[in-house]
Amino acid sequence: MSSDAVPPVKTPSLPANYGGVLRFTLTGMVFAFVMFVIMGIFGLTMRTEQSGLLNLLGPELFYRIMTLHGLSMVSLALLGSIAGFAAVIGRRVVLDTRWLWATFFFFFIGMMFVLFSTLGGGFAAAWTALYPLPFHGGYAFWGVIGATVGIGFVLVGLLFYCVLITRTVSRAHGGVINALGWPLIVRRTARQENLSILDVLAVAVAIPGIVAVIAGFTWLIPLWLQASGLIQSIDVLFMKNFDYLFGHLLVNLTIYFAAGLMYFLLPAYTGRAWKLSRTYALALNAITFIVPIIYLHHLYQDFAQPLAFQVAGQIGTYVSVIPVILITLFGGLSQYYRSGIRWDVTTIFLAIGLWGWMFGGMAAALDATIAVNQVMHNTLWIPGHFHTYFLLGAVVFLWGFLFSILRTLSGAGSSPRTRYAAAAYGVGGAGFTLMFLASGASSIPRRYAVHFPEWQIFASIAVPFIILIGVGVIWIGYVMLSRVPRAWERTRGPVDILPEGGS
């Protein structure tokens, strides 16, 4: 397959340091995958506890595991998506690998802080805690300090990455305005020959990433000042706005960077270039300007919020759905349609990701409707839609991409039987997330460690589906990890990750 599907900015040759970029990609994504398996086991344990099949945790340990599971899953998925996207955008521009390794270092340190603070320090207040939490809880004081410092390290790593991407891609195209495709948007006849959909996506997502870092520290620094006694009180609604702004953006960054992996891979398998048009440029720019606003739909329950904020949250959410449908669903399905694509682990995962992101997004948009939110917000509908577009959307894009590049770099063959593992992941994920959504539709509350007997049927049905996910993940993981040594060795010479027609 020709590399014309993703043309380089200036020259068909890859940057001289591309092997170093790939080593960062492999390190970040393999670490993320291993952590995903571990955190998935914790997730299975929690759901089994709620089903009544296991009664070993108790509320205290349950909430510690819930906190670790949530913080780690978001962090590892974000690390995996930015590591993968570095390999994609690093084919087109020269990325400074020192900044990339700094990114990994801060993510790794931050995640280890969270791990030890929850399991060792007993921190169990999640990331949405407001006064008197997180500092006045039934756990060690150092636990909450360690967890919040860990979040801070992750934010520093994200800042390194987003500044690097914004600066490098913008310089390659003569400034941020050009990199965002504004000449193409403003003047319909304007042509930006060297600009691709991946370039615009890179800058359009990295800018909100910097906003997420600012919001995160606007939330963290007052917490630390209050813990030190330098300030006595904080406006709780102010804190909650920045808490949810940063958390909302972290999740959306993960999804959009992961989607970039699909925009790169699918044309290589189908032979159809995913060209940048004025409409696509507009849709991608909506990520920059609309996604940071719609965190407001998380705060409908806060009646002290100005009414204009609540209205903006609902309208912004509906508007944000348009680029997702336009670029991801229509664009992705048009790539598949009558392409004669060969179905393997990667192409199956990318297809699952398309539908998982779309159905999860629909469930999220439904909850973002104020009238529905008043009923559903504190139910298991929320983890239902989140797990749908995360487990069956962003994360599945990551593992499809990792499987593809490891196969390409290692030169290994492909066994058709691994497709069954991908199918097991998809079926298991669908059953698991549907049980969350069904629980929410039945008004079962979220964040309850212990479920009444009449609630346990949904979790009981979910458990076999989670095990099915585990079977698929372990099978595919064994295949992928066995290819890592050979793939790593190949990065020391001239090599590309573009698959030749799939296999």
Coordinates of C-alpha atoms in Angstrom, one line a residue:
M1 CA 0.0 0.0 0.0
S2 CA 1.4 3.4 -0.9
S3 CA 2.0 6.0 1.7
D4 CA 0.1 8.5 -0.3
A5 CA -2.8 8.0 2.1
V6 CA -0.9 10.1 4.6
P7 CA 1.5 12.3 2.6
P8 CA 4.5 13.9 4.4
V9 CA 4.7 17.6 4.8
K10 CA 7.8 18.2 2.7
T11 CA 9.4 15.0 1.6
P12 CA 8.4 11.4 1.1
S13 CA 11.2 10.3 3.5
L14 CA 10.5 9.8 7.2
P15 CA 12.3 12.0 9.8
A16 CA 15.7 10.8 10.8
N17 CA 14.6 10.4 14.4
Y18 CA 11.5 8.5 13.6
G19 CA 12.9 5.3 15.2
G20 CA 13.2 7.2 18.5
V21 CA 9.6 8.3 18.2
L22 CA 8.5 4.7 17.6
R23 CA 10.4 3.5 20.7
F24 CA 8.4 6.1 22.8
T25 CA 5.2 4.9 21.1
L26 CA 5.9 1.2 21.9
T27 CA 6.9 2.0 25.5
G28 CA 3.9 4.2 26.2
M29 CA 1.3 1.9 24.5
V30 CA 2.7 -1.4 26.0
F31 CA 2.8 0.1 29.5
A32 CA -0.8 1.4 29.0
F33 CA -1.9 -2.1 27.8
V34 CA -0.4 -3.9 30.8
M35 CA -2.0 -1.4 33.2
F36 CA -5.3 -1.8 31.3
V37 CA -5.3 -5.5 32.1
I38 CA -4.5 -4.9 35.8
M39 CA -7.2 -2.2 36.1
G40 CA -9.6 -4.4 34.2
I41 CA -9.2 -7.1 36.9
F42 CA -10.1 -4.5 39.5
G43 CA -13.1 -3.6 37.5
L44 CA -14.2 -7.2 37.3
T45 CA -13.7 -7.5 41.1
M46 CA -16.0 -4.5 41.7
R47 CA -18.8 -5.7 39.4
T48 CA -18.6 -9.1 41.0
E49 CA -18.9 -7.6 44.4
Q50 CA -22.0 -5.7 43.3
S51 CA -23.5 -8.9 41.9
G52 CA -23.4 -10.5 45.3
L53 CA -21.2 -13.3 44.0
L54 CA -18.3 -11.9 45.9
N55 CA -18.4 -10.4 49.4
L56 CA -14.8 -9.8 50.3
L57 CA -14.1 -6.1 49.7
G58 CA -16.4 -4.2 51.9
P59 CA -17.2 -0.5 51.2
E60 CA -13.8 0.9 52.3
L61 CA -11.7 -1.3 50.0
F62 CA -14.3 -1.0 47.2
Y63 CA -14.0 2.8 47.1
R64 CA -10.2 2.6 47.2
I65 CA -10.3 0.3 44.2
M66 CA -12.9 2.4 42.4
T67 CA -10.7 5.5 42.8
L68 CA -7.6 3.6 41.5
H69 CA -9.6 2.1 38.7
G70 CA -11.1 5.4 37.5
L71 CA -8.0 7.5 37.8
S72 CA -5.7 4.9 36.3
M73 CA -7.9 3.9 33.4
V74 CA -8.3 7.6 32.2
S75 CA -4.5 8.2 32.6
L76 CA -3.4 5.0 30.9
A77 CA -5.8 5.5 28.0
L78 CA -4.6 9.1 27.6
L79 CA -1.0 8.0 27.6
G80 CA -1.8 5.2 25.1
S81 CA -3.6 7.6 22.7
I82 CA -0.9 10.3 22.8
A83 CA 1.9 7.7 22.4
G84 CA 0.1 6.2 19.4
F85 CA -0.6 9.6 17.9
A86 CA 3.1 10.5 18.2
A87 CA 3.9 7.7 15.8
V88 CA 1.3 9.0 13.3
I89 CA 2.1 12.7 13.4
G90 CA 5.8 11.9 13.8
R91 CA 5.8 10.6 10.2
R92 CA 5.0 14.1 9.0
V93 CA 7.0 16.4 11.3
V94 CA 10.2 16.1 13.4
L95 CA 9.1 15.6 17.1
D96 CA 11.7 16.2 19.8
T97 CA 12.0 12.8 21.5
R98 CA 13.3 14.5 24.7
W99 CA 9.9 16.1 25.2
L100 CA 8.2 12.7 24.4
W101 CA 10.2 10.9 27.0
A102 CA 9.5 13.6 29.5
T103 CA 5.9 13.1 28.8
F104 CA 6.2 9.4 29.6
F105 CA 8.2 10.0 32.7
F106 CA 5.6 12.4 34.2
F107 CA 2.8 10.0 33.3
F108 CA 4.5 7.1 34.9
I109 CA 5.4 8.9 38.1
G110 CA 1.9 10.3 38.4
M111 CA 0.3 6.9 37.9
M112 CA 2.6 5.3 40.5
F113 CA 1.7 8.1 43.0
V114 CA -2.0 7.3 42.5
L115 CA -1.4 3.5 42.8
F116 CA 0.5 3.8 46.2
S117 CA -1.8 6.5 47.5
T118 CA -4.9 4.4 47.0
L119 CA -3.7 0.9 47.9
G120 CA -1.2 2.1 50.5
G121 CA -2.6 5.4 51.8
G122 CA -6.2 4.3 51.5
F123 CA -7.3 7.3 49.4
A124 CA -10.9 6.6 48.3
A125 CA -12.5 9.9 47.3
A126 CA -12.1 9.6 43.5
W127 CA -11.3 12.8 41.6
T128 CA -14.7 14.6 41.9
A129 CA -14.4 15.1 45.7
L130 CA -15.5 18.5 47.1
Y131 CA -15.2 19.9 50.7
P132 CA -15.0 18.5 53.3
L133 CA -13.4 15.8 51.0
P134 CA -10.8 15.0 49.9
F135 CA -8.8 16.1 53.0
H136 CA -11.3 15.2 55.7
G137 CA -11.8 11.5 54.9
G138 CA -11.2 8.2 56.7
Y139 CA -7.8 7.7 55.2
A140 CA -4.2 8.8 55.7
F141 CA -3.5 12.4 54.9
W142 CA -0.5 11.5 52.8
G143 CA -2.8 9.4 50.7
V144 CA -4.8 12.3 49.4
I145 CA -1.6 14.4 49.0
G146 CA 0.0 11.7 47.0
A147 CA -3.0 11.1 44.8
T148 CA -3.5 14.8 44.0
V149 CA 0.3 15.2 43.4
G150 CA 0.1 12.2 41.1
I151 CA -2.7 13.9 39.1
G152 CA -0.4 17.0 38.9
F153 CA 2.4 14.9 37.4
V154 CA 0.1 13.5 34.7
L155 CA -1.0 17.1 33.9
V156 CA 2.7 18.2 33.6
G157 CA 3.3 15.3 31.2
L158 CA 0.2 16.3 29.1
L159 CA 1.5 19.9 29.0
F160 CA 4.9 18.7 27.6
Y161 CA 3.1 16.7 24.9
C162 CA 0.5 19.3 23.8
V163 CA 3.0 22.2 23.7
L164 CA 5.3 20.0 21.6
I165 CA 2.6 19.0 19.2
T166 CA 1.1 22.5 18.8
R167 CA 4.5 24.1 18.3
T168 CA 6.0 21.5 15.9
V169 CA 2.9 21.1 13.7
S170 CA 2.2 24.9 13.6
R171 CA 5.8 25.6 12.6
A172 CA 5.6 23.1 9.8
H173 CA 2.7 24.9 8.3
G174 CA 3.5 28.5 9.0
G175 CA 1.6 29.1 12.2
V176 CA -1.4 28.0 14.2
I177 CA -3.9 29.6 11.9
N178 CA -2.6 27.7 8.9
A179 CA -2.3 24.4 10.9
L180 CA -6.0 24.7 11.9
G181 CA -6.9 25.1 8.2
W182 CA -8.4 28.5 8.5
P183 CA -7.4 29.6 5.0
L184 CA -9.2 26.6 3.7
I185 CA -12.3 27.5 5.8
V186 CA -12.4 31.2 5.1
R187 CA -11.6 31.0 1.4
R188 CA -13.3 28.0 -0.3
T189 CA -10.9 28.1 -3.2
A190 CA -7.8 28.2 -1.0
R191 CA -5.5 25.2 -1.1
Q192 CA -3.2 23.9 1.5
E193 CA -1.5 21.1 -0.4
N194 CA 0.6 19.8 2.5
L195 CA -2.1 20.0 5.2
S196 CA -3.8 16.7 6.1
I197 CA -6.7 15.9 8.4
L198 CA -4.1 14.6 10.9
D199 CA -2.3 17.9 11.1
V200 CA -5.5 19.8 11.8
L201 CA -6.6 17.2 14.3
A202 CA -3.2 17.4 16.1
V203 CA -3.4 21.1 16.7
A204 CA -7.2 21.2 17.2
V205 CA -6.9 18.7 20.1
A206 CA -3.6 19.8 21.6
I207 CA -4.9 23.3 22.3
P208 CA -7.8 22.1 24.5
G209 CA -5.1 19.9 26.1
I210 CA -3.3 23.0 27.3
V211 CA -6.6 24.3 28.6
A212 CA -7.1 21.1 30.5
V213 CA -3.8 21.5 32.2
I214 CA -4.6 25.1 33.2
A215 CA -8.0 24.0 34.5
G216 CA -6.5 21.1 36.4
F217 CA -4.0 23.2 38.3
T218 CA -6.6 25.9 38.9
W219 CA -8.4 23.1 40.8
L220 CA -5.3 21.5 42.4
I221 CA -3.4 24.5 43.7
P222 CA -6.2 25.8 45.9
L223 CA -6.6 22.3 47.3
W224 CA -3.0 22.2 48.2
L225 CA -3.1 25.7 49.7
Q226 CA -6.1 24.8 51.8
A227 CA -4.4 21.6 53.0
S228 CA -1.3 23.6 54.0
G229 CA -3.4 26.1 56.0
L230 CA -2.5 29.0 53.8
I231 CA -6.1 29.6 52.9
Q232 CA -9.2 28.7 55.0
S233 CA -12.0 28.3 52.5
I234 CA -12.6 27.9 48.8
D235 CA -15.7 28.7 46.7
V236 CA -16.9 25.1 46.2
L237 CA -18.8 25.8 43.0
F238 CA -15.8 27.5 41.5
M239 CA -13.7 24.5 42.3
K240 CA -16.3 22.1 40.9
N241 CA -16.3 23.9 37.6
F242 CA -12.6 23.6 37.1
D243 CA -12.6 20.1 38.4
Y244 CA -15.1 19.0 35.8
L245 CA -13.5 21.1 33.1
F246 CA -10.2 19.4 33.5
G247 CA -11.7 15.9 33.8
H248 CA -14.1 16.4 30.9
L249 CA -11.2 17.5 28.6
L250 CA -8.9 14.7 29.6
V251 CA -11.5 12.1 28.5
N252 CA -12.2 14.0 25.2
L253 CA -8.6 14.4 24.4
T254 CA -8.1 10.6 24.8
I255 CA -11.0 10.0 22.4
Y256 CA -9.9 12.4 19.7
F257 CA -6.2 11.5 19.7
A258 CA -7.3 7.8 19.6
A259 CA -9.6 8.6 16.7
G260 CA -6.6 10.0 14.9
L261 CA -5.2 6.5 14.9
M262 CA -8.2 5.4 12.9
Y263 CA -8.0 8.3 10.5
F264 CA -4.4 7.1 9.8
L265 CA -5.0 3.3 9.6
L266 CA -8.2 2.9 7.7
P267 CA -7.0 4.5 4.4
A268 CA -4.0 2.2 4.5
Y269 CA -6.3 -0.8 4.6
T270 CA -8.9 0.4 2.2
G271 CA -6.7 2.3 -0.3
R272 CA -8.9 5.4 0.0
A273 CA -7.3 8.6 1.0
W274 CA -9.0 10.5 3.9
K275 CA -8.7 13.9 2.4
L276 CA -9.1 17.2 4.2
S277 CA -12.0 19.3 3.0
R278 CA -13.4 22.6 4.1
T279 CA -16.2 20.8 5.9
Y280 CA -13.8 18.5 7.7
A281 CA -11.6 21.5 8.7
L282 CA -14.7 23.2 10.2
A283 CA -15.7 20.0 12.1
L284 CA -12.2 19.6 13.5
N285 CA -12.0 23.2 14.6
A286 CA -15.3 22.6 16.5
I287 CA -13.2 20.4 18.8
T288 CA -11.1 23.3 19.8
F289 CA -13.9 25.8 20.5
I290 CA -16.9 23.7 21.5
V291 CA -15.5 20.7 23.5
P292 CA -14.1 22.9 26.3
I293 CA -17.5 24.5 26.8
I294 CA -19.7 21.4 27.1
Y295 CA -18.2 20.3 30.4
L296 CA -21.2 22.4 31.7
H297 CA -23.5 19.5 31.1
H298 CA -21.9 17.8 34.1
L299 CA -23.2 20.5 36.4
Y300 CA -27.0 20.6 35.8
Q301 CA -27.6 19.4 39.4
D302 CA -25.9 22.6 40.7
F303 CA -28.8 24.9 40.7
A304 CA -26.6 27.8 41.8
Q305 CA -25.0 27.8 38.4
P306 CA -26.1 30.7 36.2
L307 CA -28.9 29.7 33.9
A308 CA -26.9 30.7 30.8
F309 CA -24.3 28.1 31.7
Q310 CA -26.9 25.4 31.9
V311 CA -28.3 26.3 28.5
A312 CA -24.8 26.5 27.0
G313 CA -24.1 23.0 28.3
Q314 CA -27.1 21.5 26.5
I315 CA -26.9 23.4 23.2
G316 CA -23.1 22.9 23.1
T317 CA -23.5 19.2 23.6
Y318 CA -25.9 18.9 20.7
V319 CA -23.7 20.9 18.4
S320 CA -20.6 18.9 19.4
V321 CA -22.3 15.7 18.1
I322 CA -22.2 17.0 14.5
P323 CA -18.4 16.7 13.9
V324 CA -18.4 13.3 15.5
I325 CA -21.1 12.1 13.1
L326 CA -19.6 13.9 10.1
I327 CA -16.0 12.9 10.5
T328 CA -16.0 9.6 12.4
L329 CA -19.2 7.8 11.6
F330 CA -19.8 8.9 8.0
G331 CA -16.1 9.2 7.1
G332 CA -15.3 5.8 8.7
L333 CA -18.2 4.0 7.2
S334 CA -17.5 5.4 3.7
Q335 CA -14.0 4.0 4.1
Y336 CA -15.4 0.5 4.8
Y337 CA -18.2 0.6 2.2
R338 CA -17.4 -1.7 -0.7
S339 CA -13.7 -1.4 0.0
G340 CA -13.0 -5.1 -0.1
I341 CA -11.2 -4.7 3.2
R342 CA -9.7 -7.9 4.8
W343 CA -11.0 -8.5 8.3
D344 CA -8.4 -8.9 10.9
V345 CA -7.9 -7.8 14.5
T346 CA -7.2 -4.2 13.6
T347 CA -10.0 -3.7 11.1
I348 CA -12.5 -5.4 13.4
F349 CA -11.3 -3.2 16.3
L350 CA -11.6 -0.1 14.3
A351 CA -15.2 -1.0 13.3
I352 CA -16.1 -1.8 16.9
G353 CA -14.6 1.6 17.8
L354 CA -16.8 3.4 15.3
W355 CA -20.0 2.0 16.8
G356 CA -18.9 2.1 20.4
W357 CA -18.0 5.8 20.1
M358 CA -21.3 6.6 18.4
F359 CA -23.6 4.6 20.7
G360 CA -21.7 5.9 23.8
G361 CA -21.9 9.4 22.5
M362 CA -25.7 9.0 21.9
A363 CA -26.2 7.8 25.5
A364 CA -24.1 10.8 26.7
A365 CA -26.1 13.3 24.6
L366 CA -29.3 11.8 26.1
D367 CA -28.0 12.4 29.6
A368 CA -26.9 15.9 28.6
T369 CA -30.5 16.8 28.0
I370 CA -31.6 18.6 31.1
A371 CA -34.9 16.9 31.5
V372 CA -33.3 13.5 31.3
N373 CA -30.4 14.4 33.4
Q374 CA -32.6 15.2 36.4
V375 CA -33.6 11.6 36.5
M376 CA -30.6 9.7 35.2
H377 CA -27.5 11.6 36.3
N378 CA -26.9 9.8 39.6
T379 CA -27.6 6.3 38.2
L380 CA -25.4 3.7 36.5
W381 CA -26.4 5.2 33.2
I382 CA -23.3 7.5 33.6
P383 CA -20.7 4.8 33.9
G384 CA -22.7 3.0 31.2
H385 CA -22.2 5.6 28.5
F386 CA -18.7 6.3 29.7
H387 CA -17.6 2.7 29.4
T388 CA -19.3 2.4 26.0
Y389 CA -17.4 5.2 24.3
F390 CA -14.2 4.5 26.2
L391 CA -14.0 0.7 26.3
L392 CA -15.7 0.2 22.9
G393 CA -14.4 3.4 21.4
A394 CA -11.2 5.1 22.4
V395 CA -9.5 2.1 24.0
V396 CA -10.3 -0.3 21.2
F397 CA -8.8 2.1 18.7
L398 CA -5.6 2.0 20.7
W399 CA -5.3 -1.8 20.8
G400 CA -6.2 -2.1 17.1
F401 CA -3.4 0.4 16.3
L402 CA -0.9 -1.3 18.6
F403 CA -1.7 -4.7 17.1
S404 CA -1.1 -3.3 13.6
I405 CA 2.2 -1.5 14.2
L406 CA 3.6 -4.5 16.1
R407 CA 2.7 -6.8 13.3
T408 CA 4.2 -4.4 10.7
L409 CA 7.4 -3.7 12.7
S410 CA 8.0 -7.3 13.7
G411 CA 7.3 -8.7 10.2
A412 CA 5.2 -11.4 11.8
G413 CA 2.4 -13.2 10.0
S414 CA -1.2 -13.0 11.1
S415 CA -3.4 -15.9 12.2
P416 CA -7.0 -15.7 11.2
R417 CA -8.0 -17.2 14.6
T418 CA -7.0 -14.0 16.4
R419 CA -10.1 -12.5 14.8
Y420 CA -12.2 -14.5 17.3
A421 CA -10.4 -12.8 20.1
A422 CA -11.4 -9.4 18.7
A423 CA -14.9 -10.6 18.3
A424 CA -14.9 -11.8 21.9
Y425 CA -13.8 -8.4 23.0
G426 CA -16.6 -6.8 21.0
V427 CA -19.4 -9.1 22.2
G428 CA -18.2 -9.0 25.8
G429 CA -17.9 -5.2 25.8
A430 CA -21.4 -4.8 24.3
G431 CA -23.0 -7.0 27.0
F432 CA -21.0 -5.4 29.8
T433 CA -21.9 -1.8 28.9
L434 CA -25.6 -2.7 28.1
M435 CA -26.0 -4.0 31.6
F436 CA -24.7 -0.6 33.0
L437 CA -27.2 1.2 30.8
A438 CA -30.0 -1.1 31.7
S439 CA -29.1 -0.6 35.4
G440 CA -29.3 3.2 34.9
A441 CA -32.6 2.9 33.1
S442 CA -33.9 1.0 36.1
S443 CA -32.7 3.8 38.4
I444 CA -30.0 1.9 40.2
P445 CA -27.7 4.5 41.7
R446 CA -24.0 4.7 40.8
R447 CA -21.1 4.5 43.3
Y448 CA -22.8 2.1 45.6
A449 CA -20.5 -0.5 46.9
V450 CA -23.3 -2.8 48.1
H451 CA -26.3 -3.5 45.9
F452 CA -29.7 -4.6 47.1
P453 CA -30.7 -8.2 46.0
E454 CA -33.2 -6.8 43.4
W455 CA -30.3 -4.8 41.8
Q456 CA -27.8 -7.6 41.6
I457 CA -29.3 -9.3 38.5
F458 CA -27.7 -6.7 36.2
A459 CA -24.2 -7.0 37.6
S460 CA -24.6 -10.8 37.6
I461 CA -25.4 -10.8 33.9
A462 CA -22.5 -8.4 33.3
V463 CA -19.8 -10.6 35.0
P464 CA -19.7 -13.3 32.2
F465 CA -19.4 -10.6 29.6
I466 CA -16.4 -9.0 31.5
I467 CA -14.8 -12.4 31.5
L468 CA -15.3 -12.7 27.8
I469 CA -13.6 -9.3 27.4
G470 CA -10.7 -10.7 29.5
V471 CA -10.4 -13.7 27.2
G472 CA -10.1 -11.5 24.2
V473 CA -7.7 -9.1 25.8
I474 CA -5.4 -11.9 27.1
W475 CA -5.4 -13.7 23.8
I476 CA -4.6 -10.6 21.8
G477 CA -2.2 -9.4 24.4
Y478 CA -0.2 -12.6 24.2
V479 CA 0.2 -12.2 20.5
M480 CA 1.1 -8.5 20.7
L481 CA 3.6 -8.8 23.6
S482 CA 5.4 -11.7 21.9
R483 CA 6.1 -9.3 19.0
V484 CA 7.5 -6.5 21.0
P485 CA 11.2 -7.5 21.1
R486 CA 11.5 -7.9 17.4
A487 CA 9.5 -4.7 16.8
W488 CA 11.8 -2.8 19.2
E489 CA 14.9 -4.1 17.4
R490 CA 13.5 -3.0 14.0
T491 CA 13.1 0.6 15.2
R492 CA 16.8 1.0 15.2
G493 CA 16.8 1.0 11.4
P494 CA 14.8 2.8 8.7
V495 CA 11.2 1.5 9.2
D496 CA 7.6 2.6 8.8
I497 CA 4.4 1.6 10.5
L498 CA 2.1 1.9 7.5
P499 CA 0.6 -1.5 6.8
E500 CA 0.6 -2.8 3.3
G501 CA -3.1 -3.5 2.7
G502 CA -3.7 -5.2 6.0
S503 CA -3.4 -8.9 6.6

